[in-house]
Amino acid sequence: MSGRLAPMTHVAVPSPTRPTRVSARLAPTSVWVSGSMRYEGDRRRETGRSAEALAKAGDRRKSAGEPPRVSRYGQGRSASVVRCASEAKDIATARLASNIKDSIRDGKERCLTRSTTLHDVPITFIGAGVMGEAMIGGLLRHQLVEPGAITAADRHPERLNEVRDLFQVQTTQDNRVAVRKARIVVLSVKPQVLTAVCADLKGVLRPQTLVVSIVAGARIASIAAGLGHTAIVRTMPNTPAQVGEGMTVWTATDAVSHAQREQAGALLGALGKQLYVQDEGFLDKATAVSGSGPAYVFLLMEALIDAAVHLGWSRADAREMVIQTVKGSAMFAERSPVHPAEMRNMVTSPGGTSADAIYQLEKGGFRTVLSKAVLAAYQRSVALGAVNEAAAPSAAPSPTRKTTRKPRAKRR
């Protein structure tokens, strides 16, 4: 079996018909044999000659000063035959890891350098908080847009000064002025002020303007009713987006064109990886998995650090060990083609320390508790979305205008 990596593909924008993960995916491959490394049986099957005959032929060519014969599998018998299986595994594993790393890096670079969907597109951020700053930084870091094409609006002038000094973008405290020339408007405000922001922008947005909401729990129906606008993308990012390693799940209304979906994909890709789903209901499910997921990981890290301290490690050393363990495990899982259960088996020797530890976790109901936690988060997300939708302008009765005008008298 060949250990070569399959050609990488990078989807700049997911298909509107089914969920598509925007990331470099690697085809399943073997870590035992890579590139030109082959066992003797391959060469014998290729030529139909015995191992002894091949060895004699190779000696004759070497004594005559001729280069080794090149087989269709690689660089000749002297380079392709690896007699020690353990050595072959080690070399192939290292080479595969290097290839995967290079392929992932090259794939990301190709994606970012090829992306022209946001070129010269005016983008306005309503709210210059943590997530807004992370998205602006990602766009500029990947050179998807120029600083002059970005406008940040916020009610706090000191915050605007910080963003302007950091990114050299345009800033304003007037939301209505900020969106007039924008082709993309990103709503990055807190949920409790979203209703007021939508009311302020209602009637100002152009029909072709794309609205991207990263407001937690805000459903498309609520945003559309508040803005009086239909071209809307709803997203669910997570905390690691602040360092460009986030996971963002998003969906779009039918009014969002294919070109606008491409723009949304490129915009959200600046935060890390992104995944499009056609059904908005999956965003509540994403909230429970990737949205709240970092909280689960942080809790696990906290517990592991405390356990290490209990064993006698200093808290600083315990923190460093745990962070690197989680980081390395995540990177290994990302680059490995095997299921996490297989990776766990790799470090769980029969009767060993990991086996005893896993037994205690399973005995304590680790999987069940985690499953219940994810389900509780999902149910809470659905409930909060229903509350926000009920409070939307469309759910409230339209205000009537009071008048003191007397009714006209009927004509006789």
GROMACS .gro file of C-alpha atoms in nm:
model
  412
    1MET     CA    1   0.000   0.000   0.000
    2SER     CA    2   0.141   0.341  -0.093
    3GLY     CA    3   0.193   0.602   0.173
    4ARG     CA    4   0.169   0.896  -0.065
    5LEU     CA    5  -0.078   1.167   0.022
    6ALA     CA    6  -0.371   1.214  -0.207
    7PRO     CA    7  -0.389   1.551  -0.388
    8MET     CA    8  -0.529   1.812  -0.154
    9THR     CA    9  -0.841   2.002  -0.228
   10HIS     CA   10  -0.955   2.319  -0.058
   11VAL     CA   11  -1.312   2.438  -0.093
   12ALA     CA   12  -1.318   2.814  -0.065
   13VAL     CA   13  -1.692   2.817  -0.014
   14PRO     CA   14  -1.918   2.532   0.086
   15SER     CA   15  -2.194   2.412  -0.137
   16PRO     CA   16  -2.534   2.555  -0.049
   17THR     CA   17  -2.690   2.211  -0.081
   18ARG     CA   18  -2.504   2.021   0.187
   19PRO     CA   19  -2.262   2.083   0.474
   20THR     CA   20  -1.906   2.109   0.356
   21ARG     CA   21  -1.606   2.145   0.582
   22VAL     CA   22  -1.361   2.409   0.475
   23SER     CA   23  -1.032   2.245   0.554
   24ALA     CA   24  -0.758   2.041   0.395
   25ARG     CA   25  -0.870   1.680   0.417
   26LEU     CA   26  -0.623   1.398   0.378
   27ALA     CA   27  -0.704   1.063   0.226
   28PRO     CA   28  -0.649   0.759   0.450
   29THR     CA   29  -0.291   0.642   0.417
   30SER     CA   30  -0.051   0.395   0.570
   31VAL     CA   31   0.229   0.500   0.799
   32TRP     CA   32   0.420   0.176   0.741
   33VAL     CA   33   0.542   0.242   0.388
   34SER     CA   34   0.607   0.583   0.236
   35GLY     CA   35   0.744   0.706  -0.094
   36SER     CA   36   1.013   0.476  -0.234
   37MET     CA   37   1.045   0.249   0.072
   38ARG     CA   38   0.942  -0.103  -0.026
   39TYR     CA   39   1.010  -0.452   0.096
   40GLU     CA   40   1.203  -0.711  -0.102
   41GLY     CA   41   0.885  -0.883  -0.213
   42ASP     CA   42   0.788  -0.583  -0.428
   43ARG     CA   43   1.109  -0.598  -0.627
   44ARG     CA   44   1.089  -0.974  -0.668
   45ARG     CA   45   0.730  -0.955  -0.789
   46GLU     CA   46   0.826  -0.683  -1.035
   47THR     CA   47   1.110  -0.877  -1.200
   48GLY     CA   48   1.014  -1.236  -1.125
   49ARG     CA   49   1.370  -1.302  -1.002
   50SER     CA   50   1.483  -1.444  -0.671
   51ALA     CA   51   1.635  -1.235  -0.396
   52GLU     CA   52   1.975  -1.404  -0.450
   53ALA     CA   53   1.971  -1.324  -0.823
   54LEU     CA   54   1.880  -0.963  -0.755
   55ALA     CA   55   2.164  -0.930  -0.504
   56LYS     CA   56   2.420  -1.069  -0.751
   57ALA     CA   57   2.296  -0.837  -1.026
   58GLY     CA   58   2.322  -0.541  -0.795
   59ASP     CA   59   2.680  -0.635  -0.699
   60ARG     CA   60   2.781  -0.663  -1.064
   61ARG     CA   61   2.636  -0.321  -1.144
   62LYS     CA   62   2.807  -0.169  -0.842
   63SER     CA   63   3.149  -0.317  -0.931
   64ALA     CA   64   3.108  -0.192  -1.288
   65GLY     CA   65   3.043   0.159  -1.161
   66GLU     CA   66   2.689   0.164  -1.294
   67PRO     CA   67   2.404   0.332  -1.105
   68PRO     CA   68   2.152   0.104  -0.933
   69ARG     CA   69   1.857  -0.008  -1.143
   70VAL     CA   70   1.553   0.212  -1.089
   71SER     CA   71   1.229   0.024  -1.036
   72ARG     CA   72   0.882   0.157  -1.103
   73TYR     CA   73   0.841   0.192  -0.727
   74GLY     CA   74   1.119   0.442  -0.659
   75GLN     CA   75   1.493   0.493  -0.656
   76GLY     CA   76   1.634   0.144  -0.706
   77ARG     CA   77   1.677  -0.159  -0.486
   78SER     CA   78   1.951  -0.005  -0.273
   79ALA     CA   79   1.718   0.279  -0.174
   80SER     CA   80   1.386   0.100  -0.185
   81VAL     CA   81   1.449  -0.214   0.018
   82VAL     CA   82   1.419  -0.164   0.392
   83ARG     CA   83   1.508  -0.482   0.571
   84CYS     CA   84   1.416  -0.380   0.921
   85ALA     CA   85   1.042  -0.343   0.972
   86SER     CA   86   1.080  -0.124   1.280
   87GLU     CA   87   1.318   0.107   1.097
   88ALA     CA   88   1.077   0.129   0.805
   89LYS     CA   89   0.795   0.225   1.037
   90ASP     CA   90   0.998   0.496   1.208
   91ILE     CA   91   1.128   0.648   0.886
   92ALA     CA   92   0.793   0.631   0.711
   93THR     CA   93   0.609   0.780   1.008
   94ALA     CA   94   0.850   1.073   1.024
   95ARG     CA   95   0.828   1.129   0.650
   96LEU     CA   96   0.449   1.109   0.656
   97ALA     CA   97   0.429   1.358   0.942
   98SER     CA   98   0.652   1.598   0.749
   99ASN     CA   99   0.445   1.556   0.432
  100ILE     CA  100   0.120   1.616   0.618
  101LYS     CA  101   0.260   1.929   0.780
  102ASP     CA  102   0.383   2.066   0.448
  103SER     CA  103   0.057   1.978   0.273
  104ILE     CA  104  -0.159   2.146   0.536
  105ARG     CA  105   0.058   2.459   0.528
  106ASP     CA  106   0.064   2.472   0.149
  107GLY     CA  107  -0.311   2.417   0.133
  108LYS     CA  108  -0.377   2.706   0.368
  109GLU     CA  109  -0.140   2.931   0.175
  110ARG     CA  110  -0.307   2.842  -0.155
  111CYS     CA  111  -0.647   2.917  -0.009
  112LEU     CA  112  -0.549   3.255   0.128
  113THR     CA  113  -0.348   3.372  -0.171
  114ARG     CA  114  -0.616   3.265  -0.420
  115SER     CA  115  -0.903   3.427  -0.233
  116THR     CA  116  -1.008   3.737  -0.426
  117THR     CA  117  -1.373   3.731  -0.323
  118LEU     CA  118  -1.319   4.010  -0.067
  119HIS     CA  119  -1.090   4.226  -0.277
  120ASP     CA  120  -1.196   4.592  -0.251
  121VAL     CA  121  -1.519   4.494  -0.072
  122PRO     CA  122  -1.614   4.758   0.190
  123ILE     CA  123  -1.677   4.582   0.522
  124THR     CA  124  -1.831   4.741   0.830
  125PHE     CA  125  -1.818   4.598   1.180
  126ILE     CA  126  -2.096   4.708   1.410
  127GLY     CA  127  -1.929   4.652   1.744
  128ALA     CA  128  -1.552   4.655   1.791
  129GLY     CA  129  -1.532   4.410   2.080
  130VAL     CA  130  -1.319   4.101   2.119
  131MET     CA  131  -1.472   3.901   1.834
  132GLY     CA  132  -1.487   4.202   1.603
  133GLU     CA  133  -1.120   4.270   1.668
  134ALA     CA  134  -1.035   3.905   1.607
  135MET     CA  135  -1.211   3.908   1.271
  136ILE     CA  136  -1.051   4.235   1.162
  137GLY     CA  137  -0.711   4.104   1.263
  138GLY     CA  138  -0.766   3.780   1.071
  139LEU     CA  139  -0.871   3.961   0.753
  140LEU     CA  140  -0.565   4.186   0.760
  141ARG     CA  141  -0.325   3.911   0.868
  142HIS     CA  142  -0.428   3.697   0.570
  143GLN     CA  143  -0.428   4.005   0.344
  144LEU     CA  144  -0.783   3.941   0.230
  145VAL     CA  145  -0.871   4.311   0.241
  146GLU     CA  146  -0.690   4.641   0.281
  147PRO     CA  147  -0.725   4.840   0.607
  148GLY     CA  148  -0.893   5.122   0.418
  149ALA     CA  149  -1.182   4.892   0.320
  150ILE     CA  150  -1.275   4.825   0.683
  151THR     CA  151  -1.489   5.047   0.905
  152ALA     CA  152  -1.543   4.978   1.274
  153ALA     CA  153  -1.838   5.135   1.457
  154ASP     CA  154  -1.869   5.137   1.834
  155ARG     CA  155  -2.031   5.359   2.094
  156HIS     CA  156  -1.714   5.373   2.305
  157PRO     CA  157  -1.462   5.624   2.160
  158GLU     CA  158  -1.170   5.483   2.360
  159ARG     CA  159  -1.232   5.141   2.206
  160LEU     CA  160  -1.239   5.292   1.858
  161ASN     CA  161  -0.906   5.463   1.924
  162GLU     CA  162  -0.752   5.129   2.020
  163VAL     CA  163  -0.880   4.958   1.705
  164ARG     CA  164  -0.773   5.245   1.480
  165ASP     CA  165  -0.421   5.252   1.629
  166LEU     CA  166  -0.390   4.875   1.606
  167PHE     CA  167  -0.519   4.817   1.251
  168GLN     CA  168  -0.528   5.163   1.083
  169VAL     CA  169  -0.894   5.114   0.986
  170GLN     CA  170  -1.170   5.373   0.964
  171THR     CA  171  -1.381   5.424   1.276
  172THR     CA  172  -1.703   5.600   1.369
  173GLN     CA  173  -1.959   5.612   1.649
  174ASP     CA  174  -2.248   5.646   1.403
  175ASN     CA  175  -2.378   5.306   1.290
  176ARG     CA  176  -2.591   5.453   1.014
  177VAL     CA  177  -2.296   5.638   0.863
  178ALA     CA  178  -2.078   5.328   0.891
  179VAL     CA  179  -2.307   5.105   0.681
  180ARG     CA  180  -2.399   5.341   0.399
  181LYS     CA  181  -2.126   5.229   0.159
  182ALA     CA  182  -2.068   4.882   0.304
  183ARG     CA  183  -2.130   4.569   0.097
  184ILE     CA  184  -2.085   4.349   0.404
  185VAL     CA  185  -2.206   4.444   0.752
  186VAL     CA  186  -2.090   4.230   1.044
  187LEU     CA  187  -2.304   4.244   1.357
  188SER     CA  188  -2.062   4.178   1.643
  189VAL     CA  189  -2.248   4.334   1.935
  190LYS     CA  190  -2.371   4.184   2.260
  191PRO     CA  191  -2.710   4.007   2.242
  192GLN     CA  192  -2.874   4.253   2.482
  193VAL     CA  193  -2.813   4.550   2.250
  194LEU     CA  194  -2.894   4.376   1.922
  195THR     CA  195  -3.257   4.491   1.915
  196ALA     CA  196  -3.155   4.856   1.954
  197VAL     CA  197  -2.883   4.823   1.689
  198CYS     CA  198  -3.123   4.665   1.439
  199ALA     CA  199  -3.379   4.939   1.501
  200ASP     CA  200  -3.111   5.200   1.436
  201LEU     CA  201  -3.009   5.038   1.106
  202LYS     CA  202  -3.358   4.961   0.979
  203GLY     CA  203  -3.421   5.121   0.641
  204VAL     CA  204  -3.056   5.221   0.595
  205LEU     CA  205  -2.912   4.902   0.446
  206ARG     CA  206  -2.917   4.856   0.071
  207PRO     CA  207  -3.096   4.543  -0.056
  208GLN     CA  208  -2.771   4.395  -0.193
  209THR     CA  209  -2.583   4.439   0.136
  210LEU     CA  210  -2.484   4.114   0.308
  211VAL     CA  211  -2.542   4.105   0.684
  212VAL     CA  212  -2.328   3.860   0.883
  213SER     CA  213  -2.430   3.806   1.244
  214ILE     CA  214  -2.194   3.659   1.503
  215VAL     CA  215  -2.434   3.744   1.785
  216ALA     CA  216  -2.490   3.440   2.005
  217GLY     CA  217  -2.847   3.308   2.011
  218ALA     CA  218  -2.985   3.558   1.758
  219ARG     CA  219  -3.199   3.374   1.503
  220ILE     CA  220  -3.232   3.483   1.143
  221ALA     CA  221  -3.604   3.562   1.181
  222SER     CA  222  -3.531   3.804   1.465
  223ILE     CA  223  -3.252   3.979   1.276
  224ALA     CA  224  -3.453   4.000   0.954
  225ALA     CA  225  -3.751   4.150   1.135
  226GLY     CA  226  -3.538   4.400   1.323
  227LEU     CA  227  -3.347   4.516   1.016
  228GLY     CA  228  -3.619   4.479   0.755
  229HIS     CA  229  -3.355   4.294   0.552
  230THR     CA  230  -3.335   3.945   0.398
  231ALA     CA  231  -2.974   3.877   0.290
  232ILE     CA  232  -2.849   3.742   0.623
  233VAL     CA  233  -2.581   3.496   0.734
  234ARG     CA  234  -2.600   3.362   1.088
  235THR     CA  235  -2.284   3.219   1.243
  236MET     CA  236  -2.173   3.036   1.556
  237PRO     CA  237  -1.801   3.100   1.621
  238ASN     CA  238  -1.612   2.998   1.933
  239THR     CA  239  -1.346   3.136   2.165
  240PRO     CA  240  -1.033   3.005   1.979
  241ALA     CA  241  -1.135   3.233   1.691
  242GLN     CA  242  -0.958   3.506   1.888
  243VAL     CA  243  -0.626   3.343   1.800
  244GLY     CA  244  -0.724   3.239   1.447
  245GLU     CA  245  -0.798   2.876   1.542
  246GLY     CA  246  -1.174   2.894   1.577
  247MET     CA  247  -1.451   2.670   1.447
  248THR     CA  248  -1.739   2.863   1.293
  249VAL     CA  249  -2.063   2.699   1.179
  250TRP     CA  250  -2.290   2.914   0.962
  251THR     CA  251  -2.600   2.922   0.748
  252ALA     CA  252  -2.759   3.169   0.508
  253THR     CA  253  -3.099   3.276   0.384
  254ASP     CA  254  -3.217   3.212   0.030
  255ALA     CA  255  -3.165   3.581  -0.047
  256VAL     CA  256  -2.787   3.538  -0.010
  257SER     CA  257  -2.637   3.491  -0.356
  258HIS     CA  258  -2.366   3.244  -0.447
  259ALA     CA  259  -2.109   3.525  -0.467
  260GLN     CA  260  -2.212   3.645  -0.123
  261ARG     CA  261  -2.176   3.293   0.014
  262GLU     CA  262  -1.820   3.292  -0.118
  263GLN     CA  263  -1.758   3.621   0.057
  264ALA     CA  264  -1.904   3.487   0.380
  265GLY     CA  265  -1.685   3.178   0.358
  266ALA     CA  266  -1.370   3.385   0.309
  267LEU     CA  267  -1.469   3.624   0.587
  268LEU     CA  268  -1.532   3.349   0.842
  269GLY     CA  269  -1.223   3.160   0.729
  270ALA     CA  270  -1.018   3.443   0.877
  271LEU     CA  271  -1.122   3.314   1.221
  272GLY     CA  272  -1.004   2.956   1.160
  273LYS     CA  273  -1.210   2.679   1.004
  274GLN     CA  274  -1.572   2.712   0.896
  275LEU     CA  275  -1.856   2.478   0.815
  276TYR     CA  276  -2.173   2.561   0.624
  277VAL     CA  277  -2.505   2.397   0.714
  278GLN     CA  278  -2.830   2.440   0.528
  279ASP     CA  279  -3.057   2.393   0.831
  280GLU     CA  280  -3.044   2.676   1.085
  281GLY     CA  281  -3.138   2.427   1.357
  282PHE     CA  282  -2.785   2.289   1.341
  283LEU     CA  283  -2.651   2.615   1.479
  284ASP     CA  284  -2.810   2.536   1.816
  285LYS     CA  285  -2.643   2.197   1.795
  286ALA     CA  286  -2.313   2.360   1.701
  287THR     CA  287  -2.351   2.587   2.003
  288ALA     CA  288  -2.354   2.279   2.225
  289VAL     CA  289  -2.055   2.115   2.055
  290SER     CA  290  -1.807   2.368   1.916
  291GLY     CA  291  -1.951   2.682   2.073
  292SER     CA  292  -1.943   2.557   2.432
  293GLY     CA  293  -1.676   2.297   2.352
  294PRO     CA  294  -1.383   2.512   2.467
  295ALA     CA  295  -1.545   2.532   2.811
  296TYR     CA  296  -1.543   2.153   2.834
  297VAL     CA  297  -1.178   2.140   2.732
  298PHE     CA  298  -1.082   2.414   2.979
  299LEU     CA  299  -1.258   2.228   3.259
  300LEU     CA  300  -1.070   1.910   3.168
  301MET     CA  301  -0.744   2.105   3.166
  302GLU     CA  302  -0.824   2.259   3.503
  303ALA     CA  303  -0.896   1.919   3.656
  304LEU     CA  304  -0.580   1.767   3.505
  305ILE     CA  305  -0.367   2.053   3.638
  306ASP     CA  306  -0.515   2.009   3.987
  307ALA     CA  307  -0.446   1.636   3.970
  308ALA     CA  308  -0.082   1.702   3.875
  309VAL     CA  309  -0.046   1.947   4.164
  310HIS     CA  310  -0.188   1.681   4.395
  311LEU     CA  311   0.092   1.450   4.279
  312GLY     CA  312   0.352   1.710   4.373
  313TRP     CA  313   0.410   1.914   4.057
  314SER     CA  314   0.427   2.290   4.082
  315ARG     CA  315   0.125   2.464   3.934
  316ALA     CA  316   0.338   2.634   3.668
  317ASP     CA  317   0.492   2.307   3.554
  318ALA     CA  318   0.157   2.130   3.565
  319ARG     CA  319   0.000   2.401   3.351
  320GLU     CA  320   0.275   2.379   3.091
  321MET     CA  321   0.250   2.000   3.071
  322VAL     CA  322  -0.129   1.999   3.039
  323ILE     CA  323  -0.147   2.276   2.778
  324GLN     CA  324   0.116   2.109   2.561
  325THR     CA  325  -0.050   1.770   2.603
  326VAL     CA  326  -0.387   1.903   2.490
  327LYS     CA  327  -0.233   2.106   2.208
  328GLY     CA  328  -0.019   1.817   2.084
  329SER     CA  329  -0.306   1.569   2.107
  330ALA     CA  330  -0.532   1.798   1.904
  331MET     CA  331  -0.268   1.847   1.636
  332PHE     CA  332  -0.199   1.474   1.622
  333ALA     CA  333  -0.570   1.398   1.587
  334GLU     CA  334  -0.607   1.660   1.312
  335ARG     CA  335  -0.324   1.515   1.106
  336SER     CA  336  -0.400   1.150   1.163
  337PRO     CA  337  -0.640   0.964   0.933
  338VAL     CA  338  -0.750   0.719   1.203
  339HIS     CA  339  -1.044   0.736   1.444
  340PRO     CA  340  -0.979   0.885   1.792
  341ALA     CA  341  -1.057   0.546   1.944
  342GLU     CA  342  -0.763   0.397   1.754
  343MET     CA  343  -0.537   0.678   1.870
  344ARG     CA  344  -0.644   0.614   2.228
  345ASN     CA  345  -0.564   0.246   2.185
  346MET     CA  346  -0.215   0.342   2.068
  347VAL     CA  347  -0.136   0.485   2.412
  348THR     CA  348  -0.334   0.230   2.615
  349SER     CA  349  -0.123  -0.078   2.677
  350PRO     CA  350  -0.295  -0.382   2.829
  351GLY     CA  351  -0.257  -0.367   3.204
  352GLY     CA  352  -0.075  -0.034   3.181
  353THR     CA  353  -0.118   0.303   3.349
  354SER     CA  354  -0.343   0.449   3.078
  355ALA     CA  355  -0.566   0.142   3.091
  356ASP     CA  356  -0.620   0.187   3.465
  357ALA     CA  357  -0.690   0.559   3.419
  358ILE     CA  358  -0.939   0.499   3.137
  359TYR     CA  359  -1.112   0.234   3.348
  360GLN     CA  360  -1.172   0.486   3.627
  361LEU     CA  361  -1.303   0.747   3.381
  362GLU     CA  362  -1.543   0.498   3.226
  363LYS     CA  363  -1.646   0.374   3.570
  364GLY     CA  364  -1.726   0.733   3.667
  365GLY     CA  365  -1.952   0.776   3.365
  366PHE     CA  366  -1.725   1.011   3.172
  367ARG     CA  367  -1.896   0.956   2.837
  368THR     CA  368  -2.247   0.972   2.983
  369VAL     CA  369  -2.181   1.291   3.176
  370LEU     CA  370  -2.027   1.459   2.872
  371SER     CA  371  -2.320   1.353   2.653
  372LYS     CA  372  -2.567   1.491   2.907
  373ALA     CA  373  -2.373   1.816   2.925
  374VAL     CA  374  -2.384   1.861   2.546
  375LEU     CA  375  -2.757   1.785   2.541
  376ALA     CA  376  -2.821   2.036   2.820
  377ALA     CA  377  -2.628   2.304   2.631
  378TYR     CA  378  -2.831   2.234   2.317
  379GLN     CA  379  -3.162   2.256   2.501
  380ARG     CA  380  -3.055   2.582   2.664
  381SER     CA  381  -2.955   2.728   2.328
  382VAL     CA  382  -3.296   2.641   2.182
  383ALA     CA  383  -3.473   2.797   2.481
  384LEU     CA  384  -3.270   3.121   2.462
  385GLY     CA  385  -3.334   3.143   2.089
  386ALA     CA  386  -3.707   3.114   2.147
  387VAL     CA  387  -3.694   3.391   2.408
  388ASN     CA  388  -3.502   3.621   2.175
  389GLU     CA  389  -3.738   3.546   1.888
  390ALA     CA  390  -4.040   3.622   2.104
  391ALA     CA  391  -3.888   3.958   2.192
  392ALA     CA  392  -3.823   4.044   1.828
  393PRO     CA  393  -4.028   4.323   1.667
  394SER     CA  394  -4.218   4.075   1.451
  395ALA     CA  395  -4.349   3.896   1.760
  396ALA     CA  396  -4.473   4.211   1.928
  397PRO     CA  397  -4.794   4.387   1.824
  398SER     CA  398  -4.738   4.680   1.595
  399PRO     CA  399  -4.765   5.010   1.782
  400THR     CA  400  -5.068   5.215   1.688
  401ARG     CA  401  -5.060   5.586   1.652
  402LYS     CA  402  -5.278   5.770   1.900
  403THR     CA  403  -5.508   6.040   1.766
  404THR     CA  404  -5.754   6.286   1.909
  405ARG     CA  405  -5.928   6.348   1.580
  406LYS     CA  406  -6.301   6.312   1.610
  407PRO     CA  407  -6.474   6.068   1.377
  408ARG     CA  408  -6.650   6.226   1.082
  409ALA     CA  409  -7.023   6.260   1.104
  410LYS     CA  410  -7.216   6.039   0.873
  411ARG     CA  411  -7.380   6.209   0.579
  412ARG     CA  412  -7.750   6.194   0.567
   0.00000   0.00000   0.00000
